[in-house]
Short mmCIF file of C-alpha atoms and ligand atoms in Angstrom, two decimals:
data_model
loop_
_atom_site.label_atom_id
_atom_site.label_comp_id
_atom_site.label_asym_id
_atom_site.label_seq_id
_atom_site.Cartn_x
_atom_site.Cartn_y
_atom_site.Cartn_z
CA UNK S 1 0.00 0.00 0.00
CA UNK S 2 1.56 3.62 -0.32
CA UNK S 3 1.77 6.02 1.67
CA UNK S 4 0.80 9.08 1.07
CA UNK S 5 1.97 12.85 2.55
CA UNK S 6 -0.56 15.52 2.68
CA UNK S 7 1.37 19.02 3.09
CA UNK S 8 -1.01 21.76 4.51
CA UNK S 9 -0.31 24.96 2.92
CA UNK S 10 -0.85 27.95 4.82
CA UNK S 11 1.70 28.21 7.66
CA UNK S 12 3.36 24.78 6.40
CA UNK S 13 4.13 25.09 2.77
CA UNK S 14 3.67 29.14 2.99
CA UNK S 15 5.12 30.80 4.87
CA UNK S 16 1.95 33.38 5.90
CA UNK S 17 4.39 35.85 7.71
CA UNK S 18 5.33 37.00 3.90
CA UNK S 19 2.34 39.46 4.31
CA UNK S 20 4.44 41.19 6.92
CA UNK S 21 6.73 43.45 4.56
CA UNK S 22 3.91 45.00 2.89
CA UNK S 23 1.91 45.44 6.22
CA UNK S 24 4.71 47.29 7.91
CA UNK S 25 5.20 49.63 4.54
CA UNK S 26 1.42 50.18 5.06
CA UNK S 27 1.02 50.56 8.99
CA UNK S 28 4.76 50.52 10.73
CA UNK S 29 4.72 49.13 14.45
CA UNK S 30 1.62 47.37 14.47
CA UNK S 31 2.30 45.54 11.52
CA UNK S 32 3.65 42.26 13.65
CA UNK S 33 0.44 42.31 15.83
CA UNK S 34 -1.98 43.49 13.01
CA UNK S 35 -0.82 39.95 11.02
CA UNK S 36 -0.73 37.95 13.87
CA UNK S 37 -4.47 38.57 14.49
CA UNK S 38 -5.08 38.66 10.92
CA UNK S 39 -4.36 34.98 10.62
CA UNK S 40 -6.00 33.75 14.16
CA UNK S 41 -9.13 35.49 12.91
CA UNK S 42 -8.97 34.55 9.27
CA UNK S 43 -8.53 30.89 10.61
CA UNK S 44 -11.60 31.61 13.40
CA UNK S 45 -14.20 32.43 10.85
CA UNK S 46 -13.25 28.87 8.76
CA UNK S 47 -14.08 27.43 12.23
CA UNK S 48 -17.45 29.12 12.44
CA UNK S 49 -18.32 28.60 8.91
CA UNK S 50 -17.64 25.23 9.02
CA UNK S 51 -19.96 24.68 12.75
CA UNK S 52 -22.40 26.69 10.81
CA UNK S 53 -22.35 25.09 7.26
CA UNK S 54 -21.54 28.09 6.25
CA UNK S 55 -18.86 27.64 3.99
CA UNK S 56 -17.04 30.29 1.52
CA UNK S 57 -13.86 30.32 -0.55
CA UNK S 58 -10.92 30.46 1.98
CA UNK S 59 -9.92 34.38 0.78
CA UNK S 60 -13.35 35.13 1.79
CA UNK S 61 -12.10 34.52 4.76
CA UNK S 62 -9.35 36.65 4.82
CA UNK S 63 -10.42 39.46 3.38
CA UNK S 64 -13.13 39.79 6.25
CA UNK S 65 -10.78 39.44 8.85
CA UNK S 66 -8.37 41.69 7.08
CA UNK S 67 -11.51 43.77 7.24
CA UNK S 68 -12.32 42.88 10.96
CA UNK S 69 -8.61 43.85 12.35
CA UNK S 70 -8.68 47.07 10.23
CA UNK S 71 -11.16 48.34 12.76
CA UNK S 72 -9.76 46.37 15.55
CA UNK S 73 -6.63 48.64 15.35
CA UNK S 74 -7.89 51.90 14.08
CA UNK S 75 -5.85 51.72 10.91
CA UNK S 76 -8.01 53.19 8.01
CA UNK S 77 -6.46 51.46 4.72
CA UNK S 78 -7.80 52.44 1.58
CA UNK S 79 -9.32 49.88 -0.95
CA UNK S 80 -6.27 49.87 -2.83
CA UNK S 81 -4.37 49.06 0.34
CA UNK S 82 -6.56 46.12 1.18
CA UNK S 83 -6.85 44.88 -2.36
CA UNK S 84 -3.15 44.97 -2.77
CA UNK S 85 -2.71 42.69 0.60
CA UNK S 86 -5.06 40.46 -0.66
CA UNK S 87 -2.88 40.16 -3.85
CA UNK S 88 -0.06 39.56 -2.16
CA UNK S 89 -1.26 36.62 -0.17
CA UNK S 90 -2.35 34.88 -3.47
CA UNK S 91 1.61 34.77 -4.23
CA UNK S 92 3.20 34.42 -0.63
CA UNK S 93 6.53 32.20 -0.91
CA UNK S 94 7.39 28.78 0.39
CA UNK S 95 9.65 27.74 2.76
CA UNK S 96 12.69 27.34 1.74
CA UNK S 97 13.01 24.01 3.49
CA UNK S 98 9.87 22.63 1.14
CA UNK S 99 11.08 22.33 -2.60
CA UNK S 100 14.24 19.59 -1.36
CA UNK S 101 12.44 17.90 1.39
CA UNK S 102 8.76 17.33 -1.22
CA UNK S 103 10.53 15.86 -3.83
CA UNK S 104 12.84 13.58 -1.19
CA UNK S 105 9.55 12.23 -0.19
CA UNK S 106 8.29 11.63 -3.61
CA UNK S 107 11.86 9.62 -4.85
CA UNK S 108 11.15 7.56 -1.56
CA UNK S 109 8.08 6.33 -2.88
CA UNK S 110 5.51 8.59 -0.84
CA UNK S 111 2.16 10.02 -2.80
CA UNK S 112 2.61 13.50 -2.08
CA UNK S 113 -0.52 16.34 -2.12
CA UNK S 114 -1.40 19.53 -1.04
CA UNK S 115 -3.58 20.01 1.00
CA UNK S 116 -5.72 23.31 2.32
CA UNK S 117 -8.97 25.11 2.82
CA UNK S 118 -7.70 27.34 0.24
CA UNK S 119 -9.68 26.79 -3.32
CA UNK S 120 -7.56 24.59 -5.81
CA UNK S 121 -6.96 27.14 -8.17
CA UNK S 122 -5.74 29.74 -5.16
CA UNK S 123 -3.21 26.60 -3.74
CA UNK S 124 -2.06 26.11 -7.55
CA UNK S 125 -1.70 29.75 -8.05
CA UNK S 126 0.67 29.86 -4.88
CA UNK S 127 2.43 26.74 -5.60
CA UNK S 128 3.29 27.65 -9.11
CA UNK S 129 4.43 31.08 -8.27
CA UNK S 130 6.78 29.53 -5.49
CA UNK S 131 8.10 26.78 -8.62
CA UNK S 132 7.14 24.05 -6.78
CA UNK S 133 3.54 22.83 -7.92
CA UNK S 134 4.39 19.94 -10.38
CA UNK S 135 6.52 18.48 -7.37
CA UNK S 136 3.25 16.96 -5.90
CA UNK S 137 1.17 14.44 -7.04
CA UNK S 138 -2.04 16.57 -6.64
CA UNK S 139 -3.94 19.32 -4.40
CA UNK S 140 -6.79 18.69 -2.58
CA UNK S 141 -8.89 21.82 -1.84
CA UNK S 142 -11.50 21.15 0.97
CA UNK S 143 -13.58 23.39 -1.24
CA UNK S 144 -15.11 20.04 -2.85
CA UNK S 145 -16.48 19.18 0.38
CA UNK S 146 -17.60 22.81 1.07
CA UNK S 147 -16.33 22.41 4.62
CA UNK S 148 -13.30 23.37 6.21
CA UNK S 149 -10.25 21.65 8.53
CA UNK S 150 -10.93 20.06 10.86
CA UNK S 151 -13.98 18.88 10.45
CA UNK S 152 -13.62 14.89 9.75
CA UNK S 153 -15.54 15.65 6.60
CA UNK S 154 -12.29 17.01 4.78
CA UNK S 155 -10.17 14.07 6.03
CA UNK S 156 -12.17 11.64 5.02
CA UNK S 157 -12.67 13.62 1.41
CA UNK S 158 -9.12 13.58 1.12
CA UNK S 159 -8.63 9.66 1.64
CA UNK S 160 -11.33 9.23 -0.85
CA UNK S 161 -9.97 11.56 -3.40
CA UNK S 162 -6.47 10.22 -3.44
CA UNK S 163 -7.43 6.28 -2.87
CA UNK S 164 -5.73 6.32 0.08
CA UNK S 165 -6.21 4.78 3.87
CA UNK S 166 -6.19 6.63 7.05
CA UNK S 167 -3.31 4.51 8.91
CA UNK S 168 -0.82 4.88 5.73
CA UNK S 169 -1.77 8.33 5.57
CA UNK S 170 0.29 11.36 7.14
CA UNK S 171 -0.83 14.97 7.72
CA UNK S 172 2.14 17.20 7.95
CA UNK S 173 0.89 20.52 9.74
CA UNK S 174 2.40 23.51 11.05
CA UNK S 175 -0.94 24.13 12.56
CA UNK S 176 -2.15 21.96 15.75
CA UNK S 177 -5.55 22.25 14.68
CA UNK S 178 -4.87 20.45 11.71
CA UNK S 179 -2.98 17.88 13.64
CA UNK S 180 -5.48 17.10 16.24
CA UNK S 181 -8.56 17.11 13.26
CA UNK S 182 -5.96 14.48 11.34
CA UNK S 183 -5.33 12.79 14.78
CA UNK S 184 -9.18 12.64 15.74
CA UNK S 185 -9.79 10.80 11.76
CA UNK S 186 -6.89 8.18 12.54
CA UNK S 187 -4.24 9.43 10.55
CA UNK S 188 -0.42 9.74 11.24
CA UNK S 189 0.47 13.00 12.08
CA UNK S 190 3.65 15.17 11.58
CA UNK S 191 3.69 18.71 13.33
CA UNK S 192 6.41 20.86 11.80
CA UNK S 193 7.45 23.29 14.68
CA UNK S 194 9.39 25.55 13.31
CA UNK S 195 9.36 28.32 16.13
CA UNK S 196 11.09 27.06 19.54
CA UNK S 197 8.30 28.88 21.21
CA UNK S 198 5.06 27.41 19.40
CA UNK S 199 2.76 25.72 21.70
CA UNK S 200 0.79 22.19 20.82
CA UNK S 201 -3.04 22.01 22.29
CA UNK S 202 -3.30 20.23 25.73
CA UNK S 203 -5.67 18.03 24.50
CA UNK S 204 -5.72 14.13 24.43
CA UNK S 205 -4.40 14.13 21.04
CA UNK S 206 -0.78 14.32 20.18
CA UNK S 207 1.55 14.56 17.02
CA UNK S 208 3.19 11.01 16.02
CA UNK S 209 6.09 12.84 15.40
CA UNK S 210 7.20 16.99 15.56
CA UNK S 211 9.87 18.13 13.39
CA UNK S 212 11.50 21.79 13.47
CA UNK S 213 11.48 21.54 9.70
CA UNK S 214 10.74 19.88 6.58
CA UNK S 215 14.25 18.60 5.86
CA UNK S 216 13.73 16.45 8.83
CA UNK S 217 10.66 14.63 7.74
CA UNK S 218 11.82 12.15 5.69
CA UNK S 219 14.54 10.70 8.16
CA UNK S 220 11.62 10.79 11.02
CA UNK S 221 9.06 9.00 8.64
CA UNK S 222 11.34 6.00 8.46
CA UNK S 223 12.36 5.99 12.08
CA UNK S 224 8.69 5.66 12.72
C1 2OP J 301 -4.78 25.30 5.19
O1 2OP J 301 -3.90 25.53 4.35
C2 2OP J 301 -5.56 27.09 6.67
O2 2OP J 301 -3.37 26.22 6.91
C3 2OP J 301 -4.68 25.92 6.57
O3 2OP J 301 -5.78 24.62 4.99
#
């Protein structure tokens, strides 16, 4: 049976602190707050959506909480401002660690996809501009579904859409959520921990492995 990798993309793949650049050109000091709650909000309204059925494209999603913390910290950007933030997250780079350590994986024999809430063509628009999209076998937007992670329902569509089973199946996640929704479906889990100081849920679920980057996967998939 193979096994098969699926990379989440925002915060794994992409590196989401790209944004900050143009945010601090835009607003100065609060830029590194501003983005912080950008994303925590951006991710909370995929959570209510999904409890609510309520489900949108993924940038729908970020432009309202671009939207929301605009307000939140009194800065007043103009619609050119906000459009041109929103362009620049459709083209946000990869990690450099990704590129070597995707197609290791791939010569080992592993089916590798991407994987994200964001809309297929918004993932392949990302992973071309970064060089990297024909290094994966596929990407699976949660769009299909019209839920988001971590509901089991985009797990499960994943497994189905890529023939695959959940115990030779590996989420590799930056983001705990996505570990423990992987986690709660049966899956093997990677979380890729790439700041010292990021903190894992306390909840009864835990990664099978936690690597401080991708160019440590491989070696820790076949010491598992
Ligand atoms: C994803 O790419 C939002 O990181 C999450 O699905």
């Amino acid at each position: 049976m193979e096994k098969t990798l699926a990379f989440d993309v925002y915060g794994t793949l992409i590196n989401t602190s790209g944004i900050y650049e143009t945010l601090h050109e835009m607003m100065g000091e609060p830029a590194g707050r501003f983005m912080a709650s950008w994303r925590d909000k951006q991710l909370e309204y995929s959570f209510r959506r999904g409890v609510m059925n309520q489900h949108t494209d993924f940038s729908v999603c970020t432009r309202n909480s671009l939207n929301y913390c605009c307000t939140r910290f009194d800065i007043n950007l103009t619609d050119e401002q906000r459009k041109s933030l929103m362009d620049t997250y459709k083209i946000l780079p990869a990690f450099p660690d990704v590129a070597e350590s995707v197609a290791s994986c791939r010569r080992a024999g592993y089916g590798v996809y991407a994987f994200s809430n964001g809309s297929a063509s918004a993932v392949s628009g990302l992973l071309t501009h970064a060089g990297i999209l024909d290094q994966f076998d596929g990407v699976i937007s949660t769009e299909k579904v019209r839920m988001f992670k971590p509901s089991p329902v985009v797990y499960n569509h994943f497994l189905t859409a890529t023939k695959s089973e959940a115990q030779h199946t590996w989420l590799i996640s930056g983001n705990p959520f996505d570990v423990i929704g992987a986690a709660a479906c049966g899956w093997n889990t990677a979380w890729v921990k790439r700041m010292k100081e990021a903190q894992f849920d306390p909840w009864d679920y835990s990664p099978t492995i936690t690597i401080s980057g991708l160019d440590q996967l491989l070696t820790s998939l076949s010491e598992t």
